CSV table of C-alpha atoms in Angstrom, one decimal:
chain,number,residue,atom,x,y,z
A,6,MET,CA,82.4,77.2,107.2
A,7,SER,CA,81.4,76.4,110.8
A,8,ILE,CA,81.0,73.5,113.2
A,9,ALA,CA,77.9,73.4,115.4
A,10,SER,CA,77.4,72.1,118.9
A,11,CYS,CA,76.3,68.5,119.4
A,12,ARG,CA,73.5,66.5,121.0
A,13,THR,CA,73.3,62.8,121.8
A,14,ASN,CA,70.8,60.9,119.8
A,15,ALA,CA,67.8,59.2,121.5
A,16,TRP,CA,69.0,55.8,120.4
A,17,ASN,CA,72.0,56.0,122.8
A,18,ALA,CA,71.6,58.3,125.7
A,19,LEU,CA,75.2,57.6,126.9
A,20,ALA,CA,76.8,58.2,123.6
A,21,ARG,CA,79.7,60.6,123.0
A,22,CYS,CA,78.8,63.0,120.3
A,23,ALA,CA,80.0,65.6,117.8
A,24,CYS,CA,77.9,67.5,115.4
A,25,ILE,CA,79.8,69.2,112.6
A,26,LEU,CA,78.0,71.7,110.5
A,27,LEU,CA,79.7,72.8,107.2
A,28,SER,CA,78.4,76.0,105.8
A,29,LEU,CA,79.8,76.5,102.3
A,30,ALA,CA,79.1,79.9,100.7
A,31,PRO,CA,78.7,79.8,96.9
A,32,LEU,CA,81.8,80.5,94.9
A,33,GLY,CA,79.9,82.8,92.5
A,34,ALA,CA,77.2,82.7,89.9
A,35,PHE,CA,78.3,79.4,88.4
A,36,ALA,CA,76.2,77.1,86.3
A,37,ALA,CA,76.9,74.1,88.6
A,38,GLN,CA,79.0,73.0,91.5
A,39,ALA,CA,80.0,69.7,93.0
A,40,ILE,CA,80.7,69.0,96.7
A,41,ASP,CA,82.4,65.8,97.9
A,42,PHE,CA,81.9,64.8,101.5
A,43,ARG,CA,84.0,62.3,103.5
A,44,VAL,CA,83.4,61.5,107.1
A,45,THR,CA,86.1,59.7,109.1
A,46,VAL,CA,85.8,58.5,112.7
A,47,GLY,CA,88.7,56.8,114.4
A,48,GLY,CA,90.5,56.4,111.1
A,49,ASN,CA,87.6,54.6,109.4
A,50,VAL,CA,85.7,56.3,106.6
A,51,THR,CA,82.0,56.1,107.2
A,52,LEU,CA,80.7,58.3,104.5
A,53,ASN,CA,82.2,59.1,101.1
A,54,GLU,CA,79.7,60.7,98.6
A,55,THR,CA,79.4,63.5,96.0
A,56,GLU,CA,76.6,66.0,95.8
A,57,ASN,CA,75.9,68.1,92.7
A,58,TYR,CA,73.6,71.1,92.4
A,59,SER,CA,72.9,73.9,90.0
A,60,ALA,CA,73.1,77.6,91.0
A,61,GLY,CA,70.0,78.3,93.1
A,62,GLY,CA,69.2,74.7,93.5
A,63,ALA,CA,69.9,72.0,96.1
A,64,ALA,CA,71.1,68.4,96.2
A,65,SER,CA,69.3,65.3,97.4
A,66,ALA,CA,67.5,64.8,100.7
A,67,SER,CA,68.5,63.4,104.1
A,68,ARG,CA,70.2,60.0,104.6
A,69,LYS,CA,71.1,58.2,107.9
A,70,ARG,CA,73.3,55.2,108.7
A,71,VAL,CA,74.4,53.4,111.9
A,72,GLU,CA,77.5,51.2,111.5
A,73,GLY,CA,79.7,49.7,114.1
A,74,GLY,CA,78.7,52.1,116.9
A,75,VAL,CA,79.0,55.1,114.6
A,76,ALA,CA,76.0,57.1,113.4
A,77,TRP,CA,76.1,59.7,110.8
A,78,ASP,CA,73.2,61.8,109.6
A,79,LEU,CA,73.3,63.9,106.4
A,80,VAL,CA,70.5,66.3,107.0
A,81,GLY,CA,68.8,68.2,104.2
A,82,GLY,CA,71.5,67.4,101.6
A,83,VAL,CA,73.5,70.2,100.0
A,84,ALA,CA,72.0,73.5,99.4
A,85,PRO,CA,73.8,76.4,97.7
A,86,ARG,CA,74.9,77.8,101.1
A,87,ASN,CA,75.1,74.9,103.6
A,88,ALA,CA,75.2,71.2,104.3
A,89,THR,CA,74.8,69.6,107.7
A,90,ILE,CA,76.5,66.4,108.8
A,91,SER,CA,75.9,65.1,112.4
A,92,ILE,CA,78.3,62.5,113.8
A,93,THR,CA,77.4,60.5,117.0
A,94,LEU,CA,79.9,58.1,118.5
A,95,SER,CA,79.1,55.2,121.0
A,96,GLY,CA,81.5,53.0,122.9
A,97,ALA,CA,84.1,53.5,125.6
A,98,THR,CA,87.1,54.7,123.6
A,99,SER,CA,88.1,58.2,122.5
A,100,ALA,CA,88.3,59.0,118.7
A,101,GLU,CA,89.1,61.6,116.2
A,102,ALA,CA,86.2,62.6,114.0
A,103,GLN,CA,86.8,64.5,110.7
A,104,VAL,CA,84.5,65.9,108.1
A,105,VAL,CA,86.2,66.7,104.7
A,106,ALA,CA,84.4,68.6,102.0
A,107,HIS,CA,85.7,69.6,98.6
A,108,THR,CA,84.0,72.2,96.3
A,109,ASP,CA,84.8,72.3,92.6
A,110,SER,CA,83.2,75.0,90.4
A,111,GLY,CA,84.5,73.8,87.1
A,112,ASP,CA,86.2,76.0,84.5
A,113,LEU,CA,85.6,79.7,84.7
A,114,ARG,CA,86.6,81.9,81.8
A,115,LEU,CA,88.9,84.9,82.6
A,116,THR,CA,87.7,87.7,80.3
A,117,ARG,CA,89.9,90.8,79.9
A,118,PRO,CA,88.7,94.3,79.3
A,119,ALA,CA,89.1,95.9,75.9
A,120,GLY,CA,92.6,97.3,75.4
A,121,ALA,CA,94.1,95.7,78.4
A,122,PRO,CA,97.9,95.2,78.3
A,123,ASP,CA,99.6,91.8,78.1
A,124,ILE,CA,99.5,89.8,81.3
A,125,SER,CA,102.1,87.3,80.2
A,126,GLY,CA,104.5,86.7,83.2
A,127,GLY,CA,102.0,88.4,85.5
A,128,LYS,CA,99.8,87.0,88.3
A,129,LEU,CA,96.3,85.9,89.1
A,130,VAL,CA,95.4,86.2,92.8
A,131,LEU,CA,92.3,84.7,94.3
A,132,TYR,CA,91.3,85.5,98.0
A,133,GLN,CA,89.8,82.8,100.3
A,134,ARG,CA,88.0,83.7,103.5
A,135,ALA,CA,87.0,81.4,106.3
A,136,ALA,CA,85.2,82.3,109.5
A,137,GLY,CA,83.7,80.6,112.6
A,138,ALA,CA,83.9,80.5,116.3
A,139,ILE,CA,85.9,77.5,117.4
A,140,THR,CA,85.2,76.8,121.1
A,141,GLY,CA,86.5,73.3,121.8
A,142,ARG,CA,89.0,70.5,120.9
A,143,GLY,CA,88.7,71.1,117.2
A,144,SER,CA,90.2,72.8,114.2
A,145,LEU,CA,89.2,73.9,110.7
A,146,LYS,CA,91.7,73.8,107.8
A,147,VAL,CA,90.8,75.5,104.6
A,148,LYS,CA,92.8,75.2,101.4
A,149,LEU,CA,92.3,76.8,98.0
A,150,ALA,CA,93.9,75.4,94.9
A,151,VAL,CA,93.7,77.2,91.6
A,152,GLU,CA,94.5,75.8,88.1
A,153,VAL,CA,94.8,78.1,85.1
A,154,SER,CA,95.0,76.8,81.6
A,155,SER,CA,95.2,78.2,78.1
A,156,LEU,CA,95.5,76.6,74.6
A,157,SER,CA,98.5,78.8,74.0
A,158,VAL,CA,100.5,77.3,76.9
A,159,PRO,CA,101.4,73.6,77.0
A,160,GLN,CA,101.2,73.1,80.7
A,161,PRO,CA,98.6,74.3,83.2
A,162,MET,CA,99.7,76.8,85.9
A,163,TYR,CA,98.9,76.1,89.6
A,164,GLY,CA,98.8,77.9,92.9
A,165,GLU,CA,97.6,76.9,96.3
A,166,ALA,CA,97.6,78.0,99.9
A,167,GLU,CA,96.0,76.9,103.2
A,168,GLN,CA,95.2,78.2,106.7
A,169,THR,CA,94.0,76.5,109.9
A,170,LEU,CA,91.6,78.0,112.4
A,171,ALA,CA,92.0,76.9,116.0
A,172,ASP,CA,90.4,77.9,119.3
A,173,GLN,CA,91.0,81.4,120.4
A,174,PRO,CA,88.9,84.0,122.3
A,175,GLY,CA,86.0,85.4,120.2
A,176,GLY,CA,85.3,84.7,116.6
A,177,ASP,CA,87.9,83.1,114.4
A,178,SER,CA,88.5,84.2,110.9
A,179,VAL,CA,91.2,84.3,108.3
A,180,GLU,CA,91.5,85.6,104.7
A,181,PHE,CA,94.5,84.6,102.6
A,182,PRO,CA,95.6,84.9,98.9
A,183,VAL,CA,96.4,82.2,96.4
A,184,VAL,CA,98.9,83.4,93.7
A,185,VAL,CA,99.1,81.8,90.3
A,186,ASN,CA,102.1,82.9,88.2
A,187,LEU,CA,101.0,83.3,84.6
A,188,ALA,CA,103.3,81.8,81.9
A,189,MET,CA,104.9,83.9,79.2
A,190,GLY,CA,102.9,83.8,76.0
A,191,ILE,CA,99.6,83.1,77.6
A,192,ALA,CA,96.7,84.0,75.2
A,193,GLN,CA,94.6,86.8,76.4
A,194,GLY,CA,91.3,85.5,75.1
A,195,SER,CA,91.4,81.8,76.1
A,196,ILE,CA,92.2,81.6,79.8
A,197,PHE,CA,90.3,79.3,82.0
A,198,VAL,CA,90.4,79.2,85.8
A,199,ARG,CA,89.4,76.3,88.0
A,200,PRO,CA,89.2,77.0,91.8
A,201,ARG,CA,88.9,74.0,94.2
A,202,THR,CA,88.4,74.6,97.9
A,203,ASP,CA,89.1,71.8,100.5
A,204,PHE,CA,87.7,72.0,104.0
A,205,ALA,CA,88.6,69.7,106.9
A,206,ALA,CA,86.9,70.0,110.3
A,207,THR,CA,88.5,67.8,112.9
A,208,ALA,CA,87.3,67.1,116.5
A,209,SER,CA,88.9,65.2,119.3
A,210,ILE,CA,86.1,63.3,121.1
A,211,LEU,CA,86.7,62.0,124.6
A,212,PRO,CA,84.6,59.2,126.3
A,213,GLY,CA,81.4,60.6,127.9
A,214,THR,CA,82.2,64.2,127.1
A,215,PRO,CA,79.9,66.1,124.8
A,216,LEU,CA,81.8,68.4,122.4
A,217,SER,CA,81.1,71.8,121.0
A,218,ILE,CA,83.7,72.7,118.4
A,219,VAL,CA,82.3,75.7,116.6
A,220,SER,CA,79.1,77.6,117.0
A,221,ALA,CA,77.2,78.2,113.7
A,222,ASN,CA,76.6,81.9,113.7
A,223,ALA,CA,74.7,83.7,110.9
A,224,GLY,CA,77.0,85.3,108.3
A,225,GLN,CA,79.9,83.0,109.0
A,226,GLY,CA,81.3,80.5,106.6
A,227,ALA,CA,83.9,80.2,103.8
A,228,GLU,CA,84.0,81.7,100.4
A,229,ILE,CA,86.2,83.1,97.7
A,230,THR,CA,85.9,86.8,98.2
A,231,GLY,CA,87.4,88.0,95.0
A,232,PHE,CA,90.3,88.2,92.6
A,233,ARG,CA,92.9,90.5,91.1
A,234,VAL,CA,95.0,90.4,87.9
A,235,PHE,CA,98.5,91.8,87.8
A,236,SER,CA,100.9,92.5,84.9
A,237,ALA,CA,104.5,91.2,84.9
A,238,GLY,CA,105.6,94.5,86.4
A,239,GLY,CA,103.3,94.0,89.4
A,240,GLN,CA,100.6,96.6,88.4
A,241,GLN,CA,97.0,95.6,88.9
A,242,ILE,CA,95.0,95.6,85.6
A,243,VAL,CA,91.3,96.3,86.3
A,244,GLY,CA,88.2,95.4,84.3
A,245,PHE,CA,88.6,91.6,84.2
A,246,ARG,CA,85.7,89.2,84.7
A,247,LEU,CA,85.9,85.8,86.2
A,248,GLY,CA,82.6,83.9,86.5
A,249,GLY,CA,80.6,85.5,89.3
A,250,LEU,CA,83.6,86.5,91.4
A,251,ALA,CA,84.1,90.1,92.4
A,252,GLU,CA,87.2,91.9,91.0
A,253,LEU,CA,88.7,93.6,94.0
A,254,PRO,CA,89.9,97.2,93.6
A,255,PRO,CA,93.6,98.1,93.8
A,256,SER,CA,94.8,98.0,97.4
A,257,SER,CA,96.5,100.9,99.2
A,258,PRO,CA,100.0,99.6,99.6
A,259,GLY,CA,101.7,99.7,103.0
A,260,LYS,CA,105.3,100.6,103.7
A,261,ALA,CA,108.2,99.0,105.3
A,262,LEU,CA,111.8,99.9,106.0
A,263,ALA,CA,114.6,98.3,104.0
A,264,VAL,CA,117.5,98.1,106.5
A,265,GLU,CA,121.1,98.0,105.3
A,266,TYR,CA,123.8,95.7,106.8
A,267,PHE,CA,127.5,95.3,106.2
A,268,ASN,CA,129.7,92.2,106.5
A,269,ALA,CA,133.3,93.3,107.2
A,270,GLN,CA,134.8,89.9,106.4
A,271,PHE,CA,133.1,89.7,103.0
A,272,GLY,CA,133.1,93.5,102.3
A,273,HIS,CA,129.5,93.1,101.2
A,274,TYR,CA,126.3,95.1,101.8
A,275,PHE,CA,122.9,93.7,102.1
A,276,ILE,CA,119.4,95.2,102.5
A,277,THR,CA,116.2,93.5,103.7
A,278,ALA,CA,112.6,94.7,104.4
A,279,ASN,CA,111.7,91.2,105.8
A,280,PRO,CA,111.0,91.6,109.6
A,281,GLN,CA,112.2,88.1,110.4
A,282,GLU,CA,115.4,88.6,108.5
A,283,VAL,CA,115.9,91.9,110.3
A,284,ALA,CA,115.4,90.2,113.7
A,285,ASN,CA,117.8,87.4,112.8
A,286,LEU,CA,120.5,89.7,111.6
A,287,ASP,CA,120.2,91.9,114.6
A,288,ALA,CA,120.5,88.8,116.8
A,289,GLY,CA,123.7,87.7,115.0
A,290,LEU,CA,122.2,85.0,112.8
A,291,PRO,CA,124.1,84.5,110.6
A,292,PRO,CA,127.1,86.1,112.3
A,293,GLY,CA,129.2,88.9,110.9
A,294,TRP,CA,126.5,91.3,109.8
A,295,ALA,CA,126.0,94.7,111.4
A,296,ARG,CA,123.7,97.7,110.6
A,297,THR,CA,125.3,100.6,108.7
A,298,GLY,CA,122.7,103.0,110.0
A,299,GLN,CA,121.2,103.5,106.5
A,300,SER,CA,117.8,102.5,105.4
A,301,PHE,CA,115.0,103.5,103.0
A,302,SER,CA,111.3,102.9,102.7
A,303,VAL,CA,109.6,100.5,100.3
A,304,PHE,CA,106.1,99.5,99.5
A,305,THR,CA,104.9,96.1,100.8
A,306,ALA,CA,102.1,95.4,98.4
A,307,GLN,CA,101.1,96.0,94.8
A,308,GLY,CA,99.4,99.2,93.9
A,309,ALA,CA,98.7,101.5,91.0
A,310,GLY,CA,101.9,102.3,89.1
A,311,LEU,CA,104.1,100.2,91.4
A,312,THR,CA,106.6,97.6,90.1
A,313,ALA,CA,107.6,94.4,91.8
A,314,VAL,CA,111.3,94.2,92.9
A,315,CYS,CA,112.9,90.8,92.4
A,316,ARG,CA,115.5,89.3,94.7
A,317,PHE,CA,118.2,86.8,93.6
A,318,PHE,CA,120.8,84.7,95.6
A,319,SER,CA,124.1,83.5,94.4
A,320,GLY,CA,124.3,80.4,96.6
A,321,GLN,CA,127.6,78.6,96.3
A,322,ALA,CA,128.6,80.2,93.0
A,323,PHE,CA,131.2,82.5,94.7
A,324,ALA,CA,131.8,80.4,97.8
A,325,PRO,CA,132.8,81.1,100.5
A,326,LYS,CA,131.2,84.4,99.8
A,327,SER,CA,127.6,84.8,98.6
A,328,SER,CA,125.5,87.7,97.5
A,329,HIS,CA,121.9,88.9,97.0
A,330,PHE,CA,120.8,91.1,94.1
A,331,TYR,CA,117.7,93.3,93.8
A,332,ALA,CA,116.2,94.6,90.6
A,333,PRO,CA,112.8,95.9,89.7
A,334,ARG,CA,110.8,94.2,86.9
A,335,GLY,CA,111.5,96.3,83.8
A,336,LEU,CA,114.9,97.4,85.2
A,337,GLY,CA,117.2,94.3,85.4
A,338,CYS,CA,115.0,91.6,86.8
A,339,GLU,CA,114.0,89.8,83.6
A,340,ALA,CA,117.6,89.2,82.4
A,341,LEU,CA,118.2,86.8,85.4
A,342,LEU,CA,114.9,85.1,85.5
A,343,PRO,CA,115.4,82.3,82.8
A,344,SER,CA,117.1,79.6,84.9
A,345,SER,CA,120.4,81.4,85.6
A,346,PRO,CA,123.1,78.9,86.7
A,347,VAL,CA,124.4,81.6,89.2
A,348,TRP,CA,121.4,83.6,90.4
A,349,ALA,CA,118.5,81.7,92.1
A,350,PHE,CA,115.2,83.7,92.0
A,351,GLU,CA,113.9,84.2,95.5
A,352,GLY,CA,110.7,86.0,94.5
A,353,ASP,CA,109.2,89.5,94.5
A,354,VAL,CA,110.1,90.9,97.9
A,355,PHE,CA,108.7,94.5,97.8
A,356,TYR,CA,107.4,97.1,95.4
A,357,SER,CA,108.7,100.4,94.0
A,358,TYR,CA,108.0,103.1,91.4
A,359,LEU,CA,110.4,103.1,88.5
A,360,PRO,CA,112.4,106.2,87.7
A,361,ASP,CA,112.0,107.8,84.3
A,362,ASP,CA,114.7,107.6,81.7
A,363,ALA,CA,116.4,110.6,83.2
A,364,GLY,CA,116.4,108.9,86.7
A,365,ALA,CA,113.7,111.1,88.2
A,366,CYS,CA,111.2,109.6,90.6
A,367,PRO,CA,107.5,110.5,91.0
A,368,ASP,CA,106.5,113.2,93.4
A,369,GLY,CA,106.7,112.0,97.0
A,370,ASN,CA,109.6,109.6,96.2
A,371,VAL,CA,113.4,109.9,96.3
A,372,PRO,CA,115.9,108.1,94.1
A,373,VAL,CA,117.6,104.9,95.3
A,374,TYR,CA,121.1,104.7,93.8
A,375,ARG,CA,122.3,101.3,92.7
A,376,LEU,CA,126.1,100.7,92.8
A,377,TYR,CA,128.0,97.6,91.7
A,378,ASN,CA,131.4,96.6,93.1
A,379,GLN,CA,132.6,95.1,89.7
A,380,GLY,CA,133.3,91.8,91.4
A,381,GLN,CA,135.9,93.2,93.8
A,382,GLY,CA,137.2,90.5,96.2
A,383,GLY,CA,136.1,87.7,93.9
A,384,ALA,CA,132.3,88.1,94.3
A,385,PRO,CA,129.7,90.5,93.0
A,386,ASN,CA,127.9,92.8,95.4
A,387,HIS,CA,125.5,95.8,95.1
A,388,ARG,CA,124.8,98.7,97.4
A,389,PHE,CA,121.5,100.6,97.4
A,390,THR,CA,121.4,104.0,99.0
A,391,THR,CA,119.3,107.2,98.9
A,392,SER,CA,122.4,109.2,100.0
A,393,VAL,CA,124.2,111.2,97.3
A,394,ALA,CA,127.3,111.4,99.6
A,395,THR,CA,127.3,107.6,100.0
A,396,GLN,CA,127.0,107.2,96.2
A,397,LEU,CA,130.0,109.4,95.6
A,398,ASP,CA,132.0,107.6,98.2
A,399,MET,CA,131.3,104.2,96.7
A,400,LEU,CA,132.2,105.5,93.2
A,401,ALA,CA,135.5,106.6,94.6
A,402,GLN,CA,136.1,103.1,96.0
A,403,GLY,CA,135.7,101.6,92.5
A,404,TYR,CA,132.0,100.9,92.4
A,405,VAL,CA,130.1,101.8,89.2
A,406,ALA,CA,126.6,103.4,89.0
A,407,GLU,CA,123.8,101.2,87.5
A,408,GLY,CA,120.3,102.2,86.6
A,409,LEU,CA,118.8,105.2,84.9
A,410,GLY,CA,120.0,108.7,84.7
A,411,SER,CA,122.7,109.2,87.3
A,412,GLY,CA,122.4,105.5,88.5
A,413,VAL,CA,118.9,105.3,90.0
A,414,GLY,CA,117.8,101.7,90.4
A,415,MET,CA,114.4,102.3,92.0
A,416,CYS,CA,112.4,104.9,94.0
A,417,SER,CA,111.7,105.1,97.7
A,418,PRO,CA,108.5,106.7,99.2
A,419,GLN,CA,109.1,109.5,101.7
């Protein structure tokens, strides 16, 4: 999507003006698509219409209107790749002009490859891209909402995310994911996906000041760039088809450092790979936590063979103490997922390989030992360490080993 520079119309040489050009890339090889347009100037809606077109076709021709000092011009209707709306304002007061467009592709069938494993409890991720070159008092907000339905699940599943582009040097672009958590028991052969993209281009127009918000450059616009499907364990399953969208290949996961902290008052250990949490704890927020000097590497994104690691929080269940618990999917996470009255699920926070039944990790990875304090001090707590010496020390203090083999709870990349 982009917003073009403006020109005053001949009917009013003194007019303030804004020309907003929405370039909407097709979502894929769909049979049909609808785009809703709404133009608002100074809080008043001056255009509210729907255009429909088939793949490769275009919607109706130009229309113009002048009402109450506001002129809008829908030029050329809606083609599969772009639609142009020009707004020209007259009068002596400033105003906010906004063009809102909504695209809805209809239901797309998600078709799995032969022999694919169950995706119940997994994720569908769609990726939205927006690009332009914002050069003035304007902004562009893009939101993608995704609905997934299946006859085998009583309620639809939803996911949405949005990003706003504002003026900065050079071209402006953003790509962001939208995650839909797939329900348990979802049927593999009857899954339908409905993406809807909302665009809002907003300009602040001052009296007597022509405005250029975004230059419309070739190759820029907004589109869904592709999708991925993941199992409940966080592993991408390849070979799916979803309308005309591209299935993206497995990504190369990055790494982060899970840093360990200790609270002497609670007698609790805590790890985090979240940069903001690390910065807060190092700054004493909340107070009482200090680095132990231990840490280990984790993967920050899904990849082949990797499993998501869940994080839970005890809240007020053991007040005044609280505790976090980490467990990979397939090695302790699922037991706490169904609405535990004690442990609140905080999401999948990083990724790891699982050890085998003997506790051995894949080549290039080292064991992370999981130790449980057995509720000492009135509240549960776990410690995670790659140090055998630390593991033995904690066992001597009354902790017990949890996990596979000699107590391996996950694996850490070297």
